[in-house]
């Protein structure tokens, strides 16, 4: 899967919230730093495996795959991300 931000959603940094947010017509979701880092990489080009590898490298961590996959599953159910075509 190569996730990308879903139609109708926009990811951006919101200075007033001092956080990344996911905007949609009915409102806004304030993201925690981990969620933001995952969604910033959901560009439709990277696979989930590539996102995990990039996060592990960027944060000098290992074993992030289960948490990243769990978040992407939730994000899919919320339609925050969809599979790139």
PDB file of C-alpha atoms in Angstrom:
ATOM      1  CA  UNK A   1       0.000   0.000   0.000  1.00  0.00           C
ATOM      2  CA  UNK A   2       1.121   3.540  -0.826  1.00  0.00           C
ATOM      3  CA  UNK A   3      -1.068   5.762   1.370  1.00  0.00           C
ATOM      4  CA  UNK A   4      -1.860   9.372   0.558  1.00  0.00           C
ATOM      5  CA  UNK A   5      -3.976  12.002   2.270  1.00  0.00           C
ATOM      6  CA  UNK A   6      -7.633  11.389   1.456  1.00  0.00           C
ATOM      7  CA  UNK A   7      -9.768  13.630  -0.739  1.00  0.00           C
ATOM      8  CA  UNK A   8     -11.242  16.551   1.159  1.00  0.00           C
ATOM      9  CA  UNK A   9      -8.454  16.567   3.770  1.00  0.00           C
ATOM     10  CA  UNK A  10      -5.455  18.895   3.976  1.00  0.00           C
ATOM     11  CA  UNK A  11      -2.454  18.426   6.245  1.00  0.00           C
ATOM     12  CA  UNK A  12      -0.734  21.586   7.430  1.00  0.00           C
ATOM     13  CA  UNK A  13       1.104  23.134  10.357  1.00  0.00           C
ATOM     14  CA  UNK A  14      -1.178  25.446  12.310  1.00  0.00           C
ATOM     15  CA  UNK A  15       0.784  28.027  14.333  1.00  0.00           C
ATOM     16  CA  UNK A  16      -2.225  28.828  16.537  1.00  0.00           C
ATOM     17  CA  UNK A  17      -2.347  25.156  17.586  1.00  0.00           C
ATOM     18  CA  UNK A  18       1.459  24.794  17.581  1.00  0.00           C
ATOM     19  CA  UNK A  19       0.867  21.477  15.839  1.00  0.00           C
ATOM     20  CA  UNK A  20       0.132  19.836  12.539  1.00  0.00           C
ATOM     21  CA  UNK A  21      -3.570  19.556  11.845  1.00  0.00           C
ATOM     22  CA  UNK A  22      -5.702  17.705   9.369  1.00  0.00           C
ATOM     23  CA  UNK A  23      -8.310  20.069   7.970  1.00  0.00           C
ATOM     24  CA  UNK A  24     -11.574  18.974   6.375  1.00  0.00           C
ATOM     25  CA  UNK A  25     -14.808  20.814   5.527  1.00  0.00           C
ATOM     26  CA  UNK A  26     -16.500  19.977   8.831  1.00  0.00           C
ATOM     27  CA  UNK A  27     -13.563  20.710  11.101  1.00  0.00           C
ATOM     28  CA  UNK A  28     -10.026  19.965  12.135  1.00  0.00           C
ATOM     29  CA  UNK A  29      -8.063  17.195  13.816  1.00  0.00           C
ATOM     30  CA  UNK A  30      -5.070  18.284  15.899  1.00  0.00           C
ATOM     31  CA  UNK A  31      -2.350  15.673  15.450  1.00  0.00           C
ATOM     32  CA  UNK A  32       0.178  14.541  17.997  1.00  0.00           C
ATOM     33  CA  UNK A  33       3.801  14.658  16.776  1.00  0.00           C
ATOM     34  CA  UNK A  34       3.941  10.931  15.934  1.00  0.00           C
ATOM     35  CA  UNK A  35       0.756  11.026  13.878  1.00  0.00           C
ATOM     36  CA  UNK A  36       1.975  14.121  12.068  1.00  0.00           C
ATOM     37  CA  UNK A  37       5.300  12.485  11.172  1.00  0.00           C
ATOM     38  CA  UNK A  38       3.484   9.484   9.710  1.00  0.00           C
ATOM     39  CA  UNK A  39       0.958  11.548   7.743  1.00  0.00           C
ATOM     40  CA  UNK A  40       3.664  13.872   6.406  1.00  0.00           C
ATOM     41  CA  UNK A  41       5.100  10.820   4.650  1.00  0.00           C
ATOM     42  CA  UNK A  42       1.758   9.628   3.235  1.00  0.00           C
ATOM     43  CA  UNK A  43       2.339  11.149  -0.185  1.00  0.00           C
ATOM     44  CA  UNK A  44       1.156   8.306  -2.411  1.00  0.00           C
ATOM     45  CA  UNK A  45       4.745   7.597  -3.438  1.00  0.00           C
ATOM     46  CA  UNK A  46       6.078   5.832  -0.358  1.00  0.00           C
ATOM     47  CA  UNK A  47       4.958   2.362   0.654  1.00  0.00           C
ATOM     48  CA  UNK A  48       4.125   1.651   4.284  1.00  0.00           C
ATOM     49  CA  UNK A  49       7.426  -0.226   4.491  1.00  0.00           C
ATOM     50  CA  UNK A  50       9.296   2.833   3.179  1.00  0.00           C
ATOM     51  CA  UNK A  51       7.496   5.093   5.667  1.00  0.00           C
ATOM     52  CA  UNK A  52       8.508   2.791   8.522  1.00  0.00           C
ATOM     53  CA  UNK A  53      12.136   2.658   7.319  1.00  0.00           C
ATOM     54  CA  UNK A  54      12.280   6.445   6.975  1.00  0.00           C
ATOM     55  CA  UNK A  55      10.819   7.012  10.452  1.00  0.00           C
ATOM     56  CA  UNK A  56      13.169   4.480  12.042  1.00  0.00           C
ATOM     57  CA  UNK A  57      16.121   6.174  10.373  1.00  0.00           C
ATOM     58  CA  UNK A  58      14.980   9.719  11.192  1.00  0.00           C
ATOM     59  CA  UNK A  59      14.368   8.947  14.856  1.00  0.00           C
ATOM     60  CA  UNK A  60      17.109   6.329  15.374  1.00  0.00           C
ATOM     61  CA  UNK A  61      14.506   3.757  16.404  1.00  0.00           C
ATOM     62  CA  UNK A  62      13.594   0.180  15.600  1.00  0.00           C
ATOM     63  CA  UNK A  63      10.395  -1.810  15.798  1.00  0.00           C
ATOM     64  CA  UNK A  64       8.047   0.992  14.720  1.00  0.00           C
ATOM     65  CA  UNK A  65       6.216  -1.054  12.096  1.00  0.00           C
ATOM     66  CA  UNK A  66       3.342  -2.329  14.300  1.00  0.00           C
ATOM     67  CA  UNK A  67       2.523   1.162  15.572  1.00  0.00           C
ATOM     68  CA  UNK A  68       2.801   2.762  12.138  1.00  0.00           C
ATOM     69  CA  UNK A  69       0.573   0.101  10.566  1.00  0.00           C
ATOM     70  CA  UNK A  70      -1.963   0.436  13.395  1.00  0.00           C
ATOM     71  CA  UNK A  71      -2.118   4.213  12.914  1.00  0.00           C
ATOM     72  CA  UNK A  72      -2.465   3.904   9.140  1.00  0.00           C
ATOM     73  CA  UNK A  73      -5.299   1.390   9.642  1.00  0.00           C
ATOM     74  CA  UNK A  74      -7.116   3.876  11.886  1.00  0.00           C
ATOM     75  CA  UNK A  75      -6.416   6.699   9.433  1.00  0.00           C
ATOM     76  CA  UNK A  76      -7.882   4.595   6.607  1.00  0.00           C
ATOM     77  CA  UNK A  77     -11.053   3.914   8.583  1.00  0.00           C
ATOM     78  CA  UNK A  78     -11.374   7.657   9.206  1.00  0.00           C
ATOM     79  CA  UNK A  79     -10.686   8.278   5.481  1.00  0.00           C
ATOM     80  CA  UNK A  80      -7.732  10.479   6.409  1.00  0.00           C
ATOM     81  CA  UNK A  81      -5.642   8.345   4.046  1.00  0.00           C
ATOM     82  CA  UNK A  82      -6.488   6.294   0.997  1.00  0.00           C
ATOM     83  CA  UNK A  83      -4.438   3.999  -1.190  1.00  0.00           C
ATOM     84  CA  UNK A  84      -2.756   5.832  -4.041  1.00  0.00           C
ATOM     85  CA  UNK A  85      -3.994   4.756  -7.438  1.00  0.00           C
TER      86      UNK A  85
END
